[in-house]
Coordinates of C-alpha atoms in Angstrom, one line a residue:
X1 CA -2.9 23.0 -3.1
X2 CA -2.4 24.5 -6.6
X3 CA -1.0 22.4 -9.3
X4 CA 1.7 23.7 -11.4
X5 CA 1.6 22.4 -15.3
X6 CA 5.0 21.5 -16.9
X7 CA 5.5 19.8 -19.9
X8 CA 9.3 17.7 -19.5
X9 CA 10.2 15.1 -22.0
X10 CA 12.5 12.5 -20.5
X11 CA 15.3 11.3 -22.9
X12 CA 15.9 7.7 -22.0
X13 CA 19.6 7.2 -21.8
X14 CA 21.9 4.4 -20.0
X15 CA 21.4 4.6 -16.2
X16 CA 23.7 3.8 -13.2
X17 CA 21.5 3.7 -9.8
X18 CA 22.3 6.7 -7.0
X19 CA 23.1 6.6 -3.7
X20 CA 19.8 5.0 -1.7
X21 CA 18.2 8.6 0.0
X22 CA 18.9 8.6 3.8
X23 CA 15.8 8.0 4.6
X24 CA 14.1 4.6 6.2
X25 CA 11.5 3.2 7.8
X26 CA 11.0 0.6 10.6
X27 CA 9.7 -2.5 8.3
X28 CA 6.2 -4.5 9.3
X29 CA 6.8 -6.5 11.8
X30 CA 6.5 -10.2 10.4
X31 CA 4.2 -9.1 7.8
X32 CA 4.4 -9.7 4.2
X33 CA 6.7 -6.3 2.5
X34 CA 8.6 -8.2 -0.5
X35 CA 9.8 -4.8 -1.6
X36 CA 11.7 -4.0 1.3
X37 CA 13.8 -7.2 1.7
X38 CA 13.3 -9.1 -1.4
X39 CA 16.5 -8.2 -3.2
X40 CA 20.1 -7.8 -1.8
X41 CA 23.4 -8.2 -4.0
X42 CA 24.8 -10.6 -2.6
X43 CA 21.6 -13.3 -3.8
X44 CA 23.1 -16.2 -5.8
X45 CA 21.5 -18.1 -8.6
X46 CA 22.9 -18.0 -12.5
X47 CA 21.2 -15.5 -14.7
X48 CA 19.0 -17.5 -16.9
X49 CA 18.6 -16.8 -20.3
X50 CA 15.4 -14.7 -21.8
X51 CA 13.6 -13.4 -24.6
X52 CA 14.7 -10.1 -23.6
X53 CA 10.9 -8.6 -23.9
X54 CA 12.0 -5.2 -22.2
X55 CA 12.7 -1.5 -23.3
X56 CA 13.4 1.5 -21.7
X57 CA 11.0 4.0 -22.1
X58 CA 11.8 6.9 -19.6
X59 CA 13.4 7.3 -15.9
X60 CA 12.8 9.8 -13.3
X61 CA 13.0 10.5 -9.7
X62 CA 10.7 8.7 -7.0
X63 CA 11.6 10.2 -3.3
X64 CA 11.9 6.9 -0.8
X65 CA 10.6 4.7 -3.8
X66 CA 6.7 6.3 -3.5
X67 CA 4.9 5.5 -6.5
X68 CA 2.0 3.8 -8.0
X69 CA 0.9 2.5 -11.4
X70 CA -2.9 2.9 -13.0
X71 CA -3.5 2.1 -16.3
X72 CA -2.0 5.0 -18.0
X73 CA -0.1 7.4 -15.3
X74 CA 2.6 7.0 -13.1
X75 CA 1.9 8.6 -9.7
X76 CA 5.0 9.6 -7.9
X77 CA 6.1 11.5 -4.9
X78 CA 9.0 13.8 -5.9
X79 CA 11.6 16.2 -3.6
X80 CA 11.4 19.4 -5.4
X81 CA 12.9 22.3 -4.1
X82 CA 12.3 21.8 -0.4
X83 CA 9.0 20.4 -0.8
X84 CA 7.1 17.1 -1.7
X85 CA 5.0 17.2 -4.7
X86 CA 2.6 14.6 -6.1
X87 CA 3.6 14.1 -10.0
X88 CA 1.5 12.4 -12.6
X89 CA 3.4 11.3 -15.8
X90 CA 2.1 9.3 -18.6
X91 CA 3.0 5.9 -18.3
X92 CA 4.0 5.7 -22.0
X93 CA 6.6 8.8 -22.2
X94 CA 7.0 9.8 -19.2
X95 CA 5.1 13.3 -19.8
X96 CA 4.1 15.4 -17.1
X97 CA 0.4 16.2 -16.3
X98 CA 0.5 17.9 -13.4
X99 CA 2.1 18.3 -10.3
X100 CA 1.1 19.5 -7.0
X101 CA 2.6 20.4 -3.8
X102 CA 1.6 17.3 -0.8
X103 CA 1.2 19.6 2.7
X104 CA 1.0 19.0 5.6
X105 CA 2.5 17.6 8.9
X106 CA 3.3 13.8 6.7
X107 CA 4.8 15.0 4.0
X108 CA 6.9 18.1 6.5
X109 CA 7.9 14.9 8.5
X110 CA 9.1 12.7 6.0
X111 CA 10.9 15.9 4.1
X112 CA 12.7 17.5 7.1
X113 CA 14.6 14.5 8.5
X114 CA 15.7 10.7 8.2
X115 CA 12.1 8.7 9.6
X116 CA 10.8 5.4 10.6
X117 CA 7.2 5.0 10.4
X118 CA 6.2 2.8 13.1
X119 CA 2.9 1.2 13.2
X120 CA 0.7 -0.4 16.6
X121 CA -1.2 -3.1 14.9
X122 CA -3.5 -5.4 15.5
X123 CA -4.4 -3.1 18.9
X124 CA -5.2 -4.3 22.0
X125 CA -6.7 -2.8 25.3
X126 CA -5.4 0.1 26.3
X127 CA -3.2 0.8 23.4
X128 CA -5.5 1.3 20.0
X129 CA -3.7 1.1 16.9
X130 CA -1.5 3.9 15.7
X131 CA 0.7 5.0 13.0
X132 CA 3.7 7.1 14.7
X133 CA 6.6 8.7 12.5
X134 CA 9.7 9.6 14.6
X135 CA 13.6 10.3 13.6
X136 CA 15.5 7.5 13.1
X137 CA 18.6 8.9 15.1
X138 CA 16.8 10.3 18.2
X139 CA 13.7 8.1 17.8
X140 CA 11.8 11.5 18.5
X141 CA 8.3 11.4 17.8
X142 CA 7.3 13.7 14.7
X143 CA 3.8 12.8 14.2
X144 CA 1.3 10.3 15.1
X145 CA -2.4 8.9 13.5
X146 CA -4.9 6.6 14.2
X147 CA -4.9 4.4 11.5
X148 CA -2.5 1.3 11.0
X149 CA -1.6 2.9 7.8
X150 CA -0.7 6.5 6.2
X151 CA -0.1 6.4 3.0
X152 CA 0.7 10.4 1.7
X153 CA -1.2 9.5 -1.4
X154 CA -4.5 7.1 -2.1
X155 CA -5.3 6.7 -6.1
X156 CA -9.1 5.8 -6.1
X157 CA -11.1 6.0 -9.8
X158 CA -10.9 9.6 -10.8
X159 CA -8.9 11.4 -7.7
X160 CA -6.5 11.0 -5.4
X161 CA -7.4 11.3 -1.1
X162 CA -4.7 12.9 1.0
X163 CA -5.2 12.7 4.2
X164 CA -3.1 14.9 7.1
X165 CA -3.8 16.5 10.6
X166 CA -5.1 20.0 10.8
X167 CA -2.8 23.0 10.4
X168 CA -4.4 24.3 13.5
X169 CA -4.2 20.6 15.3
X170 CA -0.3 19.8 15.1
X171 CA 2.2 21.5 17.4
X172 CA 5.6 21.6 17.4
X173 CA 6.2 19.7 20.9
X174 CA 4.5 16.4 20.6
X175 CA 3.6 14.5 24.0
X176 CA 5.1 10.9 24.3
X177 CA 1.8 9.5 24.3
X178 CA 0.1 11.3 22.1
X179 CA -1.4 8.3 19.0
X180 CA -2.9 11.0 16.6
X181 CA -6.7 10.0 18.2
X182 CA -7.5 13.8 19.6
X183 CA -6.6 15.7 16.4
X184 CA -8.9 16.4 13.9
X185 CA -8.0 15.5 10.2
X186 CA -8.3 16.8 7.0
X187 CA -9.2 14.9 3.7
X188 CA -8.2 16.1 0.1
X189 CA -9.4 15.1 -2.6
X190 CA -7.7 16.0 -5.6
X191 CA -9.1 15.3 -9.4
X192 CA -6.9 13.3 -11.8
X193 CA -7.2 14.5 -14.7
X194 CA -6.4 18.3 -14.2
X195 CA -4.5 17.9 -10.4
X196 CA -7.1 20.5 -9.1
X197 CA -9.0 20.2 -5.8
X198 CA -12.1 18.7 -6.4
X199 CA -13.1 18.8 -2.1
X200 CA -11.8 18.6 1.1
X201 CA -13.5 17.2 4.2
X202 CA -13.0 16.6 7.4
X203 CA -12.9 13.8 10.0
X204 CA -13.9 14.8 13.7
X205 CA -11.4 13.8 16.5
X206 CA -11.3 10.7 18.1
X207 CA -12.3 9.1 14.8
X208 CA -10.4 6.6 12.3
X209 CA -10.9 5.9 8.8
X210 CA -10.3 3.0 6.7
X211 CA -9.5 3.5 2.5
X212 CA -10.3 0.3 0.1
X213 CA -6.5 -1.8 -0.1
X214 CA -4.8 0.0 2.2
X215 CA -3.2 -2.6 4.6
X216 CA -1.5 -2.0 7.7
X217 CA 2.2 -1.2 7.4
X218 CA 1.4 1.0 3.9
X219 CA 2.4 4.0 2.6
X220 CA 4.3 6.7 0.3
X221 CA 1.6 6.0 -2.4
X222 CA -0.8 3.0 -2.8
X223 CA -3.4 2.8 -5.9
X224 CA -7.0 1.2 -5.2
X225 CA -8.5 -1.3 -7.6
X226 CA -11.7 -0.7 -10.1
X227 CA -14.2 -0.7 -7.3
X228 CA -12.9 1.4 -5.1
X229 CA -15.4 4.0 -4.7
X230 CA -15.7 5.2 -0.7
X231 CA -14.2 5.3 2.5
X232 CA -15.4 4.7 6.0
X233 CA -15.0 7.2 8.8
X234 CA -15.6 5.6 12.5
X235 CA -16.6 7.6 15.3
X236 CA -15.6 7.2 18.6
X237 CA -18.7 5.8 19.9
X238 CA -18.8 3.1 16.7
X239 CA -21.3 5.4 14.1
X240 CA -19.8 5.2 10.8
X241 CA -20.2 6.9 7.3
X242 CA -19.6 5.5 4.2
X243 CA -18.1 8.5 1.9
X244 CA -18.2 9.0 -1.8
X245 CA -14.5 9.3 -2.7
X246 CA -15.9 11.1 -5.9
X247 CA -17.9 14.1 -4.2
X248 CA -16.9 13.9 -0.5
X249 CA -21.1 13.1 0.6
X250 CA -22.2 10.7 2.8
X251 CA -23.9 8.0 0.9
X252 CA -24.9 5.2 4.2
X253 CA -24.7 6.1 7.9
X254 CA -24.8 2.9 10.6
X255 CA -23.4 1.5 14.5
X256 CA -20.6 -1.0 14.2
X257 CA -20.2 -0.8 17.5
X258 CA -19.2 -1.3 20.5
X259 CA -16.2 -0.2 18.8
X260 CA -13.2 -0.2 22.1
X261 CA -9.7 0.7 21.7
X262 CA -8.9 -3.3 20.4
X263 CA -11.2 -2.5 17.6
X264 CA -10.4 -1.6 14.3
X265 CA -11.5 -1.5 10.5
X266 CA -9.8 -2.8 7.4
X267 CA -11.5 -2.0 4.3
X268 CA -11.6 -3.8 0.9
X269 CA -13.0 -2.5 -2.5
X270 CA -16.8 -3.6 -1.6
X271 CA -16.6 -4.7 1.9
X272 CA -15.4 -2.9 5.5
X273 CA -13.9 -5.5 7.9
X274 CA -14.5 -4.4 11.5
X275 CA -13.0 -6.5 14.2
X276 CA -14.5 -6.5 18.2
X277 CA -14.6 -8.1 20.7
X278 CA -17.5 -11.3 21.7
X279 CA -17.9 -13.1 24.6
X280 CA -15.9 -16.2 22.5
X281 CA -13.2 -13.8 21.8
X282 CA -12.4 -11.6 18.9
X283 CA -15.0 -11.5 16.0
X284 CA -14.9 -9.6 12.5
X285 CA -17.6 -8.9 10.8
X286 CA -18.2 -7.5 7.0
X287 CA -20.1 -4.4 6.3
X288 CA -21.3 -3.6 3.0
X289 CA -19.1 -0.7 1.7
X290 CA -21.5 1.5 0.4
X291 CA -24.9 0.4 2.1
X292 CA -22.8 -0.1 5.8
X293 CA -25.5 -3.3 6.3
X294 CA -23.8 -6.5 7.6
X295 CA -22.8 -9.3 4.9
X296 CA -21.0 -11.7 7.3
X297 CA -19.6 -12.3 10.5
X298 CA -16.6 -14.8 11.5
X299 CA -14.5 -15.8 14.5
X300 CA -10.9 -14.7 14.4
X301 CA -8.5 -17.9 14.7
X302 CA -6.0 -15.9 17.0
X303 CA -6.0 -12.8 19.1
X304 CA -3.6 -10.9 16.7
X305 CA -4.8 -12.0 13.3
X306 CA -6.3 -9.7 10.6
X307 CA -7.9 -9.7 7.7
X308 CA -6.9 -9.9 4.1
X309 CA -8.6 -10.1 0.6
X310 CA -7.1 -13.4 -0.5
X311 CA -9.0 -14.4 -4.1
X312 CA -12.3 -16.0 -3.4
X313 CA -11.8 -16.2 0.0
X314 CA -10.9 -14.0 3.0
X315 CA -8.1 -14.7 5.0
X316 CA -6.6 -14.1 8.5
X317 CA -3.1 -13.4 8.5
X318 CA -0.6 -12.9 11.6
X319 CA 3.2 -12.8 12.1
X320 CA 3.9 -16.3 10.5
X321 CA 0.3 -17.9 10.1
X322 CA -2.2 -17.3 7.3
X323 CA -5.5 -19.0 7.5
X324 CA -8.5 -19.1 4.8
X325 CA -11.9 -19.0 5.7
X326 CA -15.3 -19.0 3.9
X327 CA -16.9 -15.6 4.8
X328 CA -20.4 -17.4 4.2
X329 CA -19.9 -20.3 7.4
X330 CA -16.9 -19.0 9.4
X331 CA -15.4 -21.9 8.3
X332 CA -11.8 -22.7 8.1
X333 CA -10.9 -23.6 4.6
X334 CA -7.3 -24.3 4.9
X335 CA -4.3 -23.0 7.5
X336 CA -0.9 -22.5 6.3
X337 CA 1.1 -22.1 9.8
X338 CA 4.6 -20.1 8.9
X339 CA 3.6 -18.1 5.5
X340 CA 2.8 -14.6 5.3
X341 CA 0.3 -13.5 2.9
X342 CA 0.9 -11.2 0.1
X343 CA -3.0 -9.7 0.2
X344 CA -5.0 -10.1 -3.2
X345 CA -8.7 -9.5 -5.0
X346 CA -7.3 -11.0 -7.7
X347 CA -8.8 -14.7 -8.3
X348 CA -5.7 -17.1 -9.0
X349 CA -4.9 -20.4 -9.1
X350 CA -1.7 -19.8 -6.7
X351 CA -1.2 -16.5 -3.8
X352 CA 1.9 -15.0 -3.4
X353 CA 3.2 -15.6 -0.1
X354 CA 6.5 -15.2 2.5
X355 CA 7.5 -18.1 4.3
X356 CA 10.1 -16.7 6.7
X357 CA 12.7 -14.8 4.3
X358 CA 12.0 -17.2 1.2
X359 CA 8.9 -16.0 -1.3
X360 CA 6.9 -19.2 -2.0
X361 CA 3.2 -20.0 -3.6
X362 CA -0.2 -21.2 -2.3
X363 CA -2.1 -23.3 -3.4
X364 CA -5.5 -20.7 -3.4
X365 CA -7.4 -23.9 -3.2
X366 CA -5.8 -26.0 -0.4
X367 CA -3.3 -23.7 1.3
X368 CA 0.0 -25.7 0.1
X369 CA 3.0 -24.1 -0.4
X370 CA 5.3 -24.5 -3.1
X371 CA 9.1 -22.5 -3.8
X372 CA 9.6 -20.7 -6.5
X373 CA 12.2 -21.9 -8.3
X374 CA 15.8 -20.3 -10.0
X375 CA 16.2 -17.5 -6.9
X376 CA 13.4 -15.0 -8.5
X377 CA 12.5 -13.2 -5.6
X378 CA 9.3 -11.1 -6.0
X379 CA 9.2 -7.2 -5.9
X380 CA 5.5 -6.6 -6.5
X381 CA 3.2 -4.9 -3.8
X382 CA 0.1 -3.8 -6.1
X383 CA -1.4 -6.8 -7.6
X384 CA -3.4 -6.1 -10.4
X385 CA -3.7 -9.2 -12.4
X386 CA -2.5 -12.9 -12.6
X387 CA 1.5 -12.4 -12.7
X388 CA 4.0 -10.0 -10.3
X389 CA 7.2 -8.5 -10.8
X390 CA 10.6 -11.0 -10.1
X391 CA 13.6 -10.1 -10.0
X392 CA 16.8 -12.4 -10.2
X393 CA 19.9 -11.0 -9.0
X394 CA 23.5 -12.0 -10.2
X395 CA 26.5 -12.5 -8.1
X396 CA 28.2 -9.6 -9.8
X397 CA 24.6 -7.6 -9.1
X398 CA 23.2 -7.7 -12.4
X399 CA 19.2 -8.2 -12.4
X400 CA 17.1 -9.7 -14.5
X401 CA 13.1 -8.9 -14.7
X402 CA 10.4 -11.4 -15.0
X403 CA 6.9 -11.7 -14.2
X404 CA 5.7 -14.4 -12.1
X405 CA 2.4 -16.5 -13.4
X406 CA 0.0 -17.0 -10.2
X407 CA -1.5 -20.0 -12.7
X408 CA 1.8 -22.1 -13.0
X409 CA 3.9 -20.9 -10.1
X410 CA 6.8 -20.3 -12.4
X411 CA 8.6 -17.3 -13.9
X412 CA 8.3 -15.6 -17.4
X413 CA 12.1 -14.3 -18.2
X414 CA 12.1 -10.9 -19.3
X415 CA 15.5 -10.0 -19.3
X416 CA 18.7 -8.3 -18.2
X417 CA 18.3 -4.6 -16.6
X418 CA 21.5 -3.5 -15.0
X419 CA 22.1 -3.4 -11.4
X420 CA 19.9 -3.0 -8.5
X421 CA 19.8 -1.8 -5.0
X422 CA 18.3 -3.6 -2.0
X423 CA 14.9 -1.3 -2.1
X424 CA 13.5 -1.9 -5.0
X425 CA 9.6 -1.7 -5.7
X426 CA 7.9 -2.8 -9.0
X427 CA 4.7 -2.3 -9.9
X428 CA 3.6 -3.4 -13.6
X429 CA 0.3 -3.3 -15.8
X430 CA -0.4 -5.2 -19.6
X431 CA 1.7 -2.8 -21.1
X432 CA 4.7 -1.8 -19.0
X433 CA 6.7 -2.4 -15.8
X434 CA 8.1 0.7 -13.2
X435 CA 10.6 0.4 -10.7
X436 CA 11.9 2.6 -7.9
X437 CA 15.2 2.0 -7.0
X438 CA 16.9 4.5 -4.3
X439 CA 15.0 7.3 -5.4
X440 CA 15.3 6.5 -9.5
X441 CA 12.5 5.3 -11.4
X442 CA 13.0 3.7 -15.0
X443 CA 9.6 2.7 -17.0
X444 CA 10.0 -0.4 -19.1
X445 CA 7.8 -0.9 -22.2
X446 CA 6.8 -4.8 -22.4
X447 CA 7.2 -6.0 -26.2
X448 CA 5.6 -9.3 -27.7

């Protein structure tokens, strides 16, 4: 992949929202994605009034609302010219750094048609989990891989990992049952600052990989935090390497095993959570990122649970049910039946949760949930400090932003925006707050 450099200055002028792009995706089932069906036009709830704290800095394109936010670059996948590209703008001007083409059978797959991206997770026997991405009018499988999540783009430190099928791997008839587990793969890792390859690995077949935040159901782009630094690659017979996302080498080798087709591995910035099966039912166990040496082991309250980073403590999450436990004892700390969990490293007084269509609170401490108030619904997917991106959405369909404090439980006003569309995604950092909103992005510069 060769980057192309443009320099493009985006004048910001007033902005009316497109038509959504065709394209869709089958949502998580019962899982926690705010983005997706947090804001619809026909929300009541008066507009409050704010300290209108906003300013447009620069709007561009984001194709199917893939983008991330570090703290100084927009990441966005763009639809240029019959081909998805990867596009780094400065988050102050909107300035492009580089831009590079994404290839492969993903990105071909989400480009040549309408798609839902369909994932098998938690796994059970028989049927391991699998991402699969097939057209939404003839449900026609396009491509399939053996992960719960495959995002086109993974922001980690200093590069960005892409990770497709080999060329030589894919073919153009695809059998019904085929999950992605007997191709090989190919990992590329591209450099930040310049958009140039810095290496490319591979990952045998039969084997699955897990990348620090990324969560099952995720994709189109999603940025890891500080500390993430490697990935884990899992063989079929449970051997595992812990890879430097910097250079591509194998920095710890070990057995997770016995590693069946239930199994699977969720990794968090300094810890790989692998989940198999005991002789009291399902167990998951925590594996030092970089050393692969066990930290801590702990029973799994129910049969389709999973892990999640929730603050302090980790937490099991399912369809409806979220429960904490201390990774030291096992223990259950609190259970909080009916809320999904909006997953977090951040440490906060309150998590952001979904309890059934309606965004609520925790309490991090005792598991209580609280509403938040005024109809803010939230819009954030990428926590990376105490607050997340609200929006509040008028009869008429004029939005308001605001940023909701994970201390207080309430809402900082921002102000007035324009209209939105039922997709929206936010993402925000000390500095500024970006939005994709069928397939427009706008950048807003946070004053005071």
């Amino acid at each position: 992949m060769q980057p192309s450099r443009v320099i493009e200055l985006d004048i910001s002028t007033p902005w009316e929202p497109l038509p959504p792009q065709t394209q869709g995706r089958v949502p998580r089932v019962g899982a926690f994605l705010l983005v997706v069906l947090a804001v619809v036009a026909t929300l009541t709830g008066p507009a409050t009034s704010g300290s209108e704290s906003l300013t447009l800095a620069w709007r561009s394109t984001a194709f199917h609302t893939f983008f991330g936010v570090t703290d100084d670059t927009v990441y966005a996948v763009t639809d240029d010219a019959g081909q998805l590209r990867l596009v780094a703008r400065s988050l102050d001007r909107g300035l492009i750094r580089w831009s590079l083409r994404i290839e492969g059978p993903l990105a071909d797959a989400y480009y040549a048609s309408a798609v839902n991206v369909v994932t098998r997770f938690p796994p059970s026997p028989g049927t391991p989990a699998a991402t699969r991405v097939a057209t939404q009018e003839a449900g026609r499988r396009l491509v399939a891989y053996p992960v719960a999540a495959v995002p086109l783009a993974y922001i980690a430190g200093t590069v960005a990992i892409m990770i497709d099928r080999e060329p030589s791997t894919t073919s153009a008839e695809i059998d019904a049952r085929e999950d992605g587990w007997v191709q090989a793969h190919r990992v590329t890792a591209v450099d930040l600052a310049s958009g140039e390859t810095r290496w490319v690995g591979r990952i045998e077949p039969g084997s699955t990989w897990a990348l620090p935040g990324v969560q099952p159901w995720d994709d189109g782009v999603v940025v890891g935090g500080p500390d993430a630094r490697q990935m884990v690659v899992v063989a079929p017979d449970g051997s595992a390497q812990s890879w430097d996302l910097t250079n591509g080498k194998v920095v710890a080798r070990a057995n997770i095993g016995p590693y069946q087709d239930f199994s699977y591995a969720l990794a968090f910035p300094s810890v790989l959570a692998v989940s198999t099966w005991s002789l009291n039912g399902p167990i998951v166990t925590g594996w030092d990122m970089r050393r692969l040496a066990v930290k801590w082991q702990v029973p799994v309250p129910n049969v389709v649970a999973w892990p999640a980073p929730c603050g302090r403590l980790l937490c099991m999450t399912a369809e409806d049910h979220t429960w904490a436990i201390d990774a030291r004892t096992g223990e259950i700390v609190w259970d909080a039946p009916g809320v999904a969990l909006h997953p977090t490293d951040v440490v906060t007084r309150r998590l952001s949760a979904l309890a059934g269509t309606a965004p609520v609170t925790l309490d991090a401490a005792t598991g209580q949930a609280y509403d938040i108030e005024g109809g803010w619904r939230v819009v954030d997917s990428d926590q990376r400090g105490s607050e997340l991106v609200s929006v509040l959405v008028s009869n008429d369909g004029e939005a308001r932003l605001g940023m909701l404090g994970l201390g207080t439980g309430t809402v900082r006003d921002l102000g007035q925006v324009g209209s939105v569309l039922a997709g929206i995604r936010c993402r925000a950092n000390d500095t500024h707050i970006v939005c994709a909103d069928g397939g427009q992005l706008r950048s807003w510069r946070l004053r005071g």
